[in-house]
């Protein structure tokens, strides 16, 4: 039901309109060019609209149309491999329509209306179906079977079900009450899609990044935050996660970030292979790119667009990971809009509802049993960009109150080219206990011990470093010097990982285990040798120790490691310690 | 059409408020005719059926209720043409060099439009600046935005000029231009730039926009937009590779804050407007390369950090938008080292895509990482030496300490007209790295050590 009104006032992206009988969050088309906007405030006859596009040249008195619908995304086959802006307009279509620069007033459907999909029904005439039930499947990409589900609000008895090739907006199913259902459905982005039950997360998200999997794991269905000052490697970490996480679907939201970096993602993803399936990574990915110079209101919406798409795939029973880079830009978009509305500011000018919005968003993550009875999950990993690297600022603090895993990036480490520059002393994961069983069953029974032992070494190192700062390392007793040396090996051989090295960029769990085990073994042998009187400088200068540093780069890791470890045994035997 | 309104009801700082107008577009350009015959220009900030707010560029001195206001019906546009090369224009785009007005090929909206990320080409053409600390450890690529974070009294202008003189893509001789925008810098500084441009003949290939310290602050808000519009025009319409130098971003942000205060907006951190991130992004993001087009826009802005504080909102927000930063260090400057670039807090995010085999050299990244790691450790050891003395250091640590000195003295230091090729830079790097024991070079693959390490070179010859 469309209602026409007119513009009263224009001040940047905030436009006041009259005569549209608004409901909150209705989508409206503003001005002669039909710029898209959303009602965010109603005051008497006037409604305040945040417009997703540039408003230069728009005049009071121009027409406004209320579509009567909240901001929604189109859900159906064709989402995968797509690249959208913050309000689900495919960037490729925008380029075809208006060239290399994004002009305003252009609409584009989220799903391609021309393309046809092979629909195979999984229900028959007369079957009773409820909201969220699967009525058929479409092979969306080589490895992803897209389940066509009833919209959560619809239920009834199947009167007619079709089979064959259809476009997303063609009817494939008719219910007894006459409801015609196409493959595509719409869902308003600002509210979560319903589920049958929320479950406890029990499996880790395997990322192939040693410090993440090994030290601070996140569970599938969990939430994690990566805060860090600029230049500390947030984006690289996020991209590594998007590339290597062992989830079925990846939704990557570039929210208010750099255009050139987005271009790199857009160029690189189609060429990368999924380590599990060998297919292009793009086939399991949905990219949302709303760069920092694209309209601020669309940036605010981009996070919701992303998580709604993630929920849709979760409902099909898939494990989804969602990367939001960066949630701080999203919070700033809220702040900017709030300040244009002249709302009373909270901490540092952010709106008072910042905390509520952040927790609502992260709460949409989780491991669930969907309405169709399938188990799926969404893991949300949010980058946070604290001003000046100060973690006490509101976005970081409000995020930390919600998320269970904290990967603290450290500028000092990145300056030393220690990558990923995640600080092992300040980071934490609240999932380590819950996942301990999984690790001992699937990795190795002694994995948790190895990990705790390594963490303990690093902790000891930081305490010893304080003494070294005062008196120099030569003043320490030899056993403590050895501790420092082994801790250094843990840092450099295990924690450091080169995202740009073809082999080292992804490290399977088995390799992580062997690597840490080897370092621990060196530690044990070295300690024993020292106790039996072998001089310290001989122990730390054995060749195999330096060679251990480089095995992680070897293509045939197992063979290389065997050679190094055999040599290590030999060298220790020669030292005569054992 | 050109109706003149005499309905000013309020003048407050750089803003004027009018009532009873026809519908006026947001962002429209406005001309204000003062009773004494002078004219000023402004832009619509807020428009409604009852009230229009105009921001006046040249300041509101002499304005009164008698003044007339004419709305142009269009947003601010810059007349562009290839003839702009070699011209000096004011911060608002008017000729300052006594030459004729620009005969426009086109008139382009200065706000530009956001480049579709899908149309962007990831930047990957290495630009050789001839400065080792940039080429070797923080490489610049075409289409990047890499600002210099500096402080008052540091030689950032010299560095910027040296880069403007020396920057080239090795092995190519494509059309090249410089767009220079001065925002609130002193006349003396502007002269310094102009003289250098004239001396080196660079002016012929340059478009200069000058908004000096005594020009109206409000005009500063459009100056960089004018410059970037000219740059985009030259790059995408005339296939030129454009290097944009914006100086000084800090003055721009001050002007932004001044405007925010005049509009009685809710201030953000340190009084800067809450939308400063978005506003800066709308400048910085106008760098890049477009698929299928030959030209490119590369930004090299200068930003003086108030109190040398990198966490100040201006460098902080900039750092989150730009693809890295080159940090000029007061400590190195005091030691008499030019260019005093501290590589540790410096960063080029696009370095990895611009270097390596086929672009610079296969060992480039490993060498750079190794130098970073060793230099960082060496700097830490300096702090330790101050407490315990050199004698307490282990042999290994002493070598690292010496490396840090060598790095500053041989790698960082170079003369103001020394144009090092990338091969020269890497040669110096290997020379100083070879002072470290080979086992310490853990960041470098053995194959590169065998190929490039000076010790191995001798044995193989």
mmCIF file of N, CA, C and O in Angstrom, chain B residues 3-87:
data_model
loop_
_atom_site.group_PDB
_atom_site.id
_atom_site.type_symbol
_atom_site.label_atom_id
_atom_site.label_comp_id
_atom_site.label_asym_id
_atom_site.label_seq_id
_atom_site.Cartn_x
_atom_site.Cartn_y
_atom_site.Cartn_z
ATOM 1 N N UNK B 3 16.507 34.788 -8.892
ATOM 2 C CA UNK B 3 15.804 35.608 -7.914
ATOM 3 C C UNK B 3 16.759 35.964 -6.785
ATOM 4 O O UNK B 3 17.535 35.129 -6.347
ATOM 5 N N UNK B 4 16.716 37.241 -6.327
ATOM 6 C CA UNK B 4 17.564 37.595 -5.194
ATOM 7 C C UNK B 4 16.692 37.739 -3.946
ATOM 8 O O UNK B 4 15.705 38.474 -3.965
ATOM 9 N N UNK B 5 17.052 37.005 -2.906
ATOM 10 C CA UNK B 5 16.283 37.066 -1.664
ATOM 11 C C UNK B 5 16.949 38.020 -0.699
ATOM 12 O O UNK B 5 18.160 37.987 -0.534
ATOM 13 N N UNK B 6 16.145 38.868 -0.070
ATOM 14 C CA UNK B 6 16.700 39.727 0.981
ATOM 15 C C UNK B 6 16.011 39.359 2.293
ATOM 16 O O UNK B 6 15.427 40.195 2.958
ATOM 17 N N UNK B 7 16.045 38.085 2.596
ATOM 18 C CA UNK B 7 15.279 37.617 3.759
ATOM 19 C C UNK B 7 16.177 37.039 4.844
ATOM 20 O O UNK B 7 15.770 36.160 5.577
ATOM 21 N N UNK B 8 17.426 37.547 4.935
ATOM 22 C CA UNK B 8 18.313 37.036 5.990
ATOM 23 C C UNK B 8 17.739 37.441 7.351
ATOM 24 O O UNK B 8 17.450 38.601 7.594
ATOM 25 N N UNK B 9 17.563 36.439 8.227
ATOM 26 C CA UNK B 9 17.044 36.755 9.557
ATOM 27 C C UNK B 9 18.094 36.596 10.646
ATOM 28 O O UNK B 9 17.948 37.110 11.739
ATOM 29 N N UNK B 10 19.149 35.866 10.329
ATOM 30 C CA UNK B 10 20.169 35.660 11.355
ATOM 31 C C UNK B 10 21.518 35.402 10.687
ATOM 32 O O UNK B 10 21.590 34.734 9.658
ATOM 33 N N UNK B 11 22.563 35.990 11.266
ATOM 34 C CA UNK B 11 23.922 35.671 10.822
ATOM 35 C C UNK B 11 24.680 35.222 12.060
ATOM 36 O O UNK B 11 24.670 35.893 13.083
ATOM 37 N N UNK B 12 25.307 34.054 11.967
ATOM 38 C CA UNK B 12 25.971 33.525 13.151
ATOM 39 C C UNK B 12 27.229 32.808 12.692
ATOM 40 O O UNK B 12 27.151 31.797 12.013
ATOM 41 N N UNK B 13 28.389 33.402 13.018
ATOM 42 C CA UNK B 13 29.642 32.821 12.546
ATOM 43 C C UNK B 13 29.609 32.745 11.035
ATOM 44 O O UNK B 13 29.249 33.711 10.363
ATOM 45 N N UNK B 14 29.970 31.632 10.441
ATOM 46 C CA UNK B 14 29.970 31.529 8.976
ATOM 47 C C UNK B 14 28.597 31.181 8.406
ATOM 48 O O UNK B 14 28.479 30.933 7.221
ATOM 49 N N UNK B 15 27.557 31.160 9.237
ATOM 50 C CA UNK B 15 26.249 30.727 8.757
ATOM 51 C C UNK B 15 25.272 31.887 8.626
ATOM 52 O O UNK B 15 25.276 32.813 9.430
ATOM 53 N N UNK B 16 24.441 31.831 7.582
ATOM 54 C CA UNK B 16 23.326 32.770 7.506
ATOM 55 C C UNK B 16 22.029 31.983 7.400
ATOM 56 O O UNK B 16 21.992 30.902 6.835
ATOM 57 N N UNK B 17 20.990 32.526 8.001
ATOM 58 C CA UNK B 17 19.676 31.881 8.029
ATOM 59 C C UNK B 17 18.699 32.759 7.260
ATOM 60 O O UNK B 17 18.624 33.961 7.495
ATOM 61 N N UNK B 18 17.972 32.143 6.321
ATOM 62 C CA UNK B 18 16.997 32.912 5.540
ATOM 63 C C UNK B 18 15.620 32.289 5.700
ATOM 64 O O UNK B 18 15.505 31.076 5.819
ATOM 65 N N UNK B 19 14.576 33.110 5.632
ATOM 66 C CA UNK B 19 13.259 32.493 5.572
ATOM 67 C C UNK B 19 12.506 32.957 4.329
ATOM 68 O O UNK B 19 12.976 33.799 3.578
ATOM 69 N N UNK B 20 11.362 32.359 4.093
ATOM 70 C CA UNK B 20 10.495 32.654 2.956
ATOM 71 C C UNK B 20 11.229 32.586 1.612
ATOM 72 O O UNK B 20 11.401 33.580 0.913
ATOM 73 N N UNK B 21 11.699 31.425 1.287
ATOM 74 C CA UNK B 21 12.279 31.239 -0.052
ATOM 75 C C UNK B 21 11.433 30.228 -0.804
ATOM 76 O O UNK B 21 10.617 29.541 -0.221
ATOM 77 N N UNK B 22 11.675 30.154 -2.108
ATOM 78 C CA UNK B 22 11.140 29.039 -2.891
ATOM 79 C C UNK B 22 11.905 27.795 -2.439
ATOM 80 O O UNK B 22 12.919 27.919 -1.791
ATOM 81 N N UNK B 23 11.467 26.601 -2.829
ATOM 82 C CA UNK B 23 12.233 25.416 -2.445
ATOM 83 C C UNK B 23 13.668 25.483 -2.966
ATOM 84 O O UNK B 23 13.903 25.782 -4.132
ATOM 85 N N UNK B 24 14.611 25.251 -2.071
ATOM 86 C CA UNK B 24 16.029 25.327 -2.403
ATOM 87 C C UNK B 24 16.624 23.942 -2.201
ATOM 88 O O UNK B 24 16.282 23.255 -1.247
ATOM 89 N N UNK B 25 17.511 23.533 -3.092
ATOM 90 C CA UNK B 25 18.101 22.196 -3.006
ATOM 91 C C UNK B 25 19.190 22.129 -1.952
ATOM 92 O O UNK B 25 19.928 23.087 -1.739
ATOM 93 N N UNK B 26 19.303 20.957 -1.324
ATOM 94 C CA UNK B 26 20.378 20.733 -0.349
ATOM 95 C C UNK B 26 21.713 20.739 -1.082
ATOM 96 O O UNK B 26 21.853 20.151 -2.144
ATOM 97 N N UNK B 27 22.703 21.451 -0.502
ATOM 98 C CA UNK B 27 24.031 21.469 -1.096
ATOM 99 C C UNK B 27 24.190 22.432 -2.260
ATOM 100 O O UNK B 27 25.228 22.480 -2.896
ATOM 101 N N UNK B 28 23.127 23.249 -2.544
ATOM 102 C CA UNK B 28 23.207 24.182 -3.670
ATOM 103 C C UNK B 28 24.258 25.268 -3.440
ATOM 104 O O UNK B 28 24.476 25.702 -2.312
ATOM 105 N N UNK B 29 24.871 25.716 -4.518
ATOM 106 C CA UNK B 29 25.827 26.821 -4.446
ATOM 107 C C UNK B 29 25.045 28.139 -4.382
ATOM 108 O O UNK B 29 24.030 28.309 -5.064
ATOM 109 N N UNK B 30 25.550 29.056 -3.559
ATOM 110 C CA UNK B 30 24.821 30.289 -3.290
ATOM 111 C C UNK B 30 25.742 31.473 -3.530
ATOM 112 O O UNK B 30 26.929 31.413 -3.215
ATOM 113 N N UNK B 31 25.202 32.559 -4.116
ATOM 114 C CA UNK B 31 25.990 33.787 -4.214
ATOM 115 C C UNK B 31 25.352 34.836 -3.327
ATOM 116 O O UNK B 31 24.129 34.995 -3.319
ATOM 117 N N UNK B 32 26.167 35.555 -2.554
ATOM 118 C CA UNK B 32 25.635 36.564 -1.645
ATOM 119 C C UNK B 32 26.163 37.919 -2.091
ATOM 120 O O UNK B 32 27.377 38.118 -2.213
ATOM 121 N N UNK B 33 25.244 38.851 -2.385
ATOM 122 C CA UNK B 33 25.634 40.187 -2.822
ATOM 123 C C UNK B 33 25.540 41.150 -1.651
ATOM 124 O O UNK B 33 24.467 41.396 -1.128
ATOM 125 N N UNK B 34 26.691 41.669 -1.243
ATOM 126 C CA UNK B 34 26.717 42.583 -0.111
ATOM 127 C C UNK B 34 26.347 43.986 -0.573
ATOM 128 O O UNK B 34 26.524 44.330 -1.746
ATOM 129 N N UNK B 35 25.861 44.839 0.357
ATOM 130 C CA UNK B 35 25.470 46.205 -0.031
ATOM 131 C C UNK B 35 26.644 46.989 -0.601
ATOM 132 O O UNK B 35 26.472 47.852 -1.448
ATOM 133 N N UNK B 36 27.873 46.687 -0.203
ATOM 134 C CA UNK B 36 29.017 47.444 -0.723
ATOM 135 C C UNK B 36 29.477 46.950 -2.098
ATOM 136 O O UNK B 36 30.521 47.355 -2.592
ATOM 137 N N UNK B 37 28.716 46.037 -2.692
ATOM 138 C CA UNK B 37 29.043 45.612 -4.051
ATOM 139 C C UNK B 37 29.888 44.359 -4.139
ATOM 140 O O UNK B 37 30.044 43.795 -5.214
ATOM 141 N N UNK B 38 30.472 43.923 -3.027
ATOM 142 C CA UNK B 38 31.260 42.695 -3.092
ATOM 143 C C UNK B 38 30.326 41.481 -3.081
ATOM 144 O O UNK B 38 29.166 41.585 -2.685
ATOM 145 N N UNK B 39 30.861 40.359 -3.561
ATOM 146 C CA UNK B 39 30.068 39.127 -3.514
ATOM 147 C C UNK B 39 30.822 38.042 -2.762
ATOM 148 O O UNK B 39 32.047 38.032 -2.734
ATOM 149 N N UNK B 40 30.078 37.169 -2.149
ATOM 150 C CA UNK B 40 30.642 36.016 -1.461
ATOM 151 C C UNK B 40 29.896 34.790 -1.938
ATOM 152 O O UNK B 40 28.828 34.897 -2.520
ATOM 153 N N UNK B 41 30.515 33.623 -1.664
ATOM 154 C CA UNK B 41 29.851 32.395 -2.070
ATOM 155 C C UNK B 41 29.594 31.488 -0.877
ATOM 156 O O UNK B 41 30.271 31.585 0.143
ATOM 157 N N UNK B 42 28.625 30.653 -1.018
ATOM 158 C CA UNK B 42 28.297 29.757 0.091
ATOM 159 C C UNK B 42 27.584 28.532 -0.417
ATOM 160 O O UNK B 42 27.420 28.330 -1.624
ATOM 161 N N UNK B 43 27.180 27.703 0.543
ATOM 162 C CA UNK B 43 26.540 26.439 0.189
ATOM 163 C C UNK B 43 25.401 26.166 1.167
ATOM 164 O O UNK B 43 25.507 26.476 2.351
ATOM 165 N N UNK B 44 24.313 25.563 0.662
ATOM 166 C CA UNK B 44 23.158 25.280 1.508
ATOM 167 C C UNK B 44 23.439 24.056 2.384
ATOM 168 O O UNK B 44 23.815 22.999 1.892
ATOM 169 N N UNK B 45 23.262 24.232 3.680
ATOM 170 C CA UNK B 45 23.528 23.150 4.631
ATOM 171 C C UNK B 45 22.260 22.481 5.101
ATOM 172 O O UNK B 45 22.271 21.353 5.554
ATOM 173 N N UNK B 46 21.185 23.226 5.095
ATOM 174 C CA UNK B 46 19.945 22.734 5.672
ATOM 175 C C UNK B 46 18.834 23.493 4.956
ATOM 176 O O UNK B 46 18.904 24.713 4.831
ATOM 177 N N UNK B 47 17.866 22.768 4.434
ATOM 178 C CA UNK B 47 16.813 23.460 3.711
ATOM 179 C C UNK B 47 15.465 22.890 4.099
ATOM 180 O O UNK B 47 15.306 21.680 4.193
ATOM 181 N N UNK B 48 14.541 23.781 4.375
ATOM 182 C CA UNK B 48 13.186 23.323 4.663
ATOM 183 C C UNK B 48 12.216 24.355 4.101
ATOM 184 O O UNK B 48 12.627 25.386 3.580
ATOM 185 N N UNK B 49 10.943 24.063 4.203
ATOM 186 C CA UNK B 49 9.947 24.968 3.660
ATOM 187 C C UNK B 49 9.991 26.330 4.360
ATOM 188 O O UNK B 49 9.617 27.352 3.785
ATOM 189 N N UNK B 50 10.484 26.355 5.618
ATOM 190 C CA UNK B 50 10.449 27.607 6.372
ATOM 191 C C UNK B 50 11.793 28.317 6.457
ATOM 192 O O UNK B 50 11.854 29.521 6.643
ATOM 193 N N UNK B 51 12.867 27.572 6.385
ATOM 194 C CA UNK B 51 14.163 28.159 6.709
ATOM 195 C C UNK B 51 15.265 27.511 5.890
ATOM 196 O O UNK B 51 15.245 26.304 5.657
ATOM 197 N N UNK B 52 16.216 28.358 5.424
ATOM 198 C CA UNK B 52 17.364 27.816 4.699
ATOM 199 C C UNK B 52 18.630 28.268 5.427
ATOM 200 O O UNK B 52 18.741 29.428 5.815
ATOM 201 N N UNK B 53 19.558 27.349 5.664
ATOM 202 C CA UNK B 53 20.817 27.700 6.309
ATOM 203 C C UNK B 53 21.926 27.620 5.262
ATOM 204 O O UNK B 53 22.054 26.628 4.560
ATOM 205 N N UNK B 54 22.694 28.708 5.152
ATOM 206 C CA UNK B 54 23.775 28.762 4.166
ATOM 207 C C UNK B 54 25.102 28.951 4.894
ATOM 208 O O UNK B 54 25.213 29.762 5.808
ATOM 209 N N UNK B 55 26.084 28.192 4.479
ATOM 210 C CA UNK B 55 27.430 28.323 5.027
ATOM 211 C C UNK B 55 28.207 29.189 4.042
ATOM 212 O O UNK B 55 28.241 28.891 2.851
ATOM 213 N N UNK B 56 28.799 30.291 4.528
ATOM 214 C CA UNK B 56 29.469 31.238 3.634
ATOM 215 C C UNK B 56 30.965 30.935 3.603
ATOM 216 O O UNK B 56 31.608 30.841 4.641
ATOM 217 N N UNK B 57 31.513 30.745 2.408
ATOM 218 C CA UNK B 57 32.912 30.339 2.301
ATOM 219 C C UNK B 57 33.889 31.426 2.728
ATOM 220 O O UNK B 57 34.864 31.171 3.396
ATOM 221 N N UNK B 58 33.648 32.648 2.274
ATOM 222 C CA UNK B 58 34.661 33.673 2.507
ATOM 223 C C UNK B 58 34.498 34.376 3.852
ATOM 224 O O UNK B 58 35.093 35.408 4.082
ATOM 225 N N UNK B 59 33.708 33.840 4.752
ATOM 226 C CA UNK B 59 33.494 34.507 6.031
ATOM 227 C C UNK B 59 32.369 35.513 5.909
ATOM 228 O O UNK B 59 32.014 35.955 4.809
ATOM 229 N N UNK B 60 31.794 35.897 7.050
ATOM 230 C CA UNK B 60 30.581 36.727 6.991
ATOM 231 C C UNK B 60 30.864 38.192 7.315
ATOM 232 O O UNK B 60 29.947 38.951 7.605
ATOM 233 N N UNK B 61 32.131 38.607 7.245
ATOM 234 C CA UNK B 61 32.462 40.011 7.528
ATOM 235 C C UNK B 61 31.694 40.926 6.572
ATOM 236 O O UNK B 61 31.702 40.698 5.357
ATOM 237 N N UNK B 62 31.015 41.925 7.128
ATOM 238 C CA UNK B 62 30.314 42.907 6.289
ATOM 239 C C UNK B 62 28.922 42.472 5.876
ATOM 240 O O UNK B 62 28.186 43.254 5.270
ATOM 241 N N UNK B 63 28.543 41.258 6.196
ATOM 242 C CA UNK B 63 27.194 40.797 5.831
ATOM 243 C C UNK B 63 26.161 41.435 6.742
ATOM 244 O O UNK B 63 26.401 41.614 7.932
ATOM 245 N N UNK B 64 25.030 41.789 6.170
ATOM 246 C CA UNK B 64 23.955 42.277 7.026
ATOM 247 C C UNK B 64 22.611 41.865 6.424
ATOM 248 O O UNK B 64 22.565 41.153 5.421
ATOM 249 N N UNK B 65 21.544 42.326 7.037
ATOM 250 C CA UNK B 65 20.219 41.908 6.588
ATOM 251 C C UNK B 65 19.865 42.475 5.219
ATOM 252 O O UNK B 65 18.943 42.021 4.565
ATOM 253 N N UNK B 66 20.620 43.494 4.800
ATOM 254 C CA UNK B 66 20.377 44.103 3.488
ATOM 255 C C UNK B 66 20.936 43.238 2.346
ATOM 256 O O UNK B 66 20.605 43.450 1.193
ATOM 257 N N UNK B 67 21.846 42.320 2.714
ATOM 258 C CA UNK B 67 22.524 41.546 1.676
ATOM 259 C C UNK B 67 21.541 40.662 0.921
ATOM 260 O O UNK B 67 20.586 40.148 1.502
ATOM 261 N N UNK B 68 21.812 40.501 -0.372
ATOM 262 C CA UNK B 68 20.944 39.667 -1.197
ATOM 263 C C UNK B 68 21.537 38.287 -1.400
ATOM 264 O O UNK B 68 22.745 38.130 -1.462
ATOM 265 N N UNK B 69 20.665 37.305 -1.510
ATOM 266 C CA UNK B 69 21.140 35.930 -1.666
ATOM 267 C C UNK B 69 20.546 35.335 -2.938
ATOM 268 O O UNK B 69 19.340 35.394 -3.155
ATOM 269 N N UNK B 70 21.420 34.808 -3.787
ATOM 270 C CA UNK B 70 20.957 34.197 -5.040
ATOM 271 C C UNK B 70 21.330 32.712 -5.020
ATOM 272 O O UNK B 70 22.482 32.363 -4.790
ATOM 273 N N UNK B 71 20.319 31.862 -5.240
ATOM 274 C CA UNK B 71 20.581 30.426 -5.283
ATOM 275 C C UNK B 71 20.836 30.017 -6.725
ATOM 276 O O UNK B 71 20.097 30.386 -7.629
ATOM 277 N N UNK B 72 21.897 29.253 -6.924
ATOM 278 C CA UNK B 72 22.315 28.932 -8.295
ATOM 279 C C UNK B 72 21.535 27.771 -8.902
ATOM 280 O O UNK B 72 21.583 27.553 -10.100
ATOM 281 N N UNK B 73 20.854 27.018 -8.083
ATOM 282 C CA UNK B 73 20.116 25.877 -8.609
ATOM 283 C C UNK B 73 20.964 24.661 -8.880
ATOM 284 O O UNK B 73 20.494 23.662 -9.381
ATOM 285 N N UNK B 74 22.241 24.725 -8.560
ATOM 286 C CA UNK B 74 23.072 23.527 -8.730
ATOM 287 C C UNK B 74 24.109 23.443 -7.615
ATOM 288 O O UNK B 74 24.404 24.410 -6.944
ATOM 289 N N UNK B 75 24.645 22.227 -7.445
ATOM 290 C CA UNK B 75 25.655 22.033 -6.413
ATOM 291 C C UNK B 75 26.999 22.549 -6.921
ATOM 292 O O UNK B 75 27.130 22.912 -8.086
ATOM 293 N N UNK B 76 27.999 22.547 -6.038
ATOM 294 C CA UNK B 76 29.288 23.129 -6.419
ATOM 295 C C UNK B 76 29.944 22.278 -7.502
ATOM 296 O O UNK B 76 30.101 21.076 -7.351
ATOM 297 N N UNK B 77 30.320 22.950 -8.578
ATOM 298 C CA UNK B 77 30.937 22.229 -9.681
ATOM 299 C C UNK B 77 32.270 22.865 -10.034
ATOM 300 O O UNK B 77 32.465 24.063 -9.860
ATOM 301 N N UNK B 78 33.182 22.045 -10.498
ATOM 302 C CA UNK B 78 34.480 22.543 -10.915
ATOM 303 C C UNK B 78 34.569 22.447 -12.428
ATOM 304 O O UNK B 78 34.350 21.384 -12.990
ATOM 305 N N UNK B 79 34.886 23.588 -13.094
ATOM 306 C CA UNK B 79 35.112 23.485 -14.533
ATOM 307 C C UNK B 79 36.444 22.763 -14.765
ATOM 308 O O UNK B 79 37.458 23.161 -14.201
ATOM 309 N N UNK B 80 36.427 21.713 -15.539
ATOM 310 C CA UNK B 80 37.663 20.957 -15.745
ATOM 311 C C UNK B 80 38.043 20.917 -17.220
ATOM 312 O O UNK B 80 37.179 20.954 -18.102
ATOM 313 N N UNK B 81 39.338 20.859 -17.448
ATOM 314 C CA UNK B 81 39.866 20.743 -18.805
ATOM 315 C C UNK B 81 41.330 20.355 -18.680
ATOM 316 O O UNK B 81 41.941 20.527 -17.626
ATOM 317 N N UNK B 82 41.892 19.838 -19.744
ATOM 318 C CA UNK B 82 43.306 19.464 -19.694
ATOM 319 C C UNK B 82 44.197 20.701 -19.558
ATOM 320 O O UNK B 82 45.339 20.609 -19.139
ATOM 321 N N UNK B 83 43.629 21.864 -19.930
ATOM 322 C CA UNK B 83 44.403 23.105 -19.814
ATOM 323 C C UNK B 83 44.674 23.499 -18.365
ATOM 324 O O UNK B 83 45.371 24.472 -18.099
ATOM 325 N N UNK B 84 44.082 22.781 -17.429
ATOM 326 C CA UNK B 84 44.351 23.097 -16.023
ATOM 327 C C UNK B 84 45.805 22.819 -15.672
ATOM 328 O O UNK B 84 46.342 23.398 -14.737
ATOM 329 N N UNK B 85 46.446 21.933 -16.406
ATOM 330 C CA UNK B 85 47.841 21.617 -16.110
ATOM 331 C C UNK B 85 48.682 22.874 -16.244
ATOM 332 O O UNK B 85 48.572 23.624 -17.223
ATOM 333 N N UNK B 86 49.516 23.103 -15.230
ATOM 334 C CA UNK B 86 50.370 24.287 -15.247
ATOM 335 C C UNK B 86 49.723 25.510 -14.624
ATOM 336 O O UNK B 86 50.320 26.575 -14.591
ATOM 337 N N UNK B 87 48.482 25.365 -14.147
ATOM 338 C CA UNK B 87 47.790 26.528 -13.593
ATOM 339 C C UNK B 87 47.806 26.524 -12.067
ATOM 340 O O UNK B 87 47.891 25.487 -11.425
#
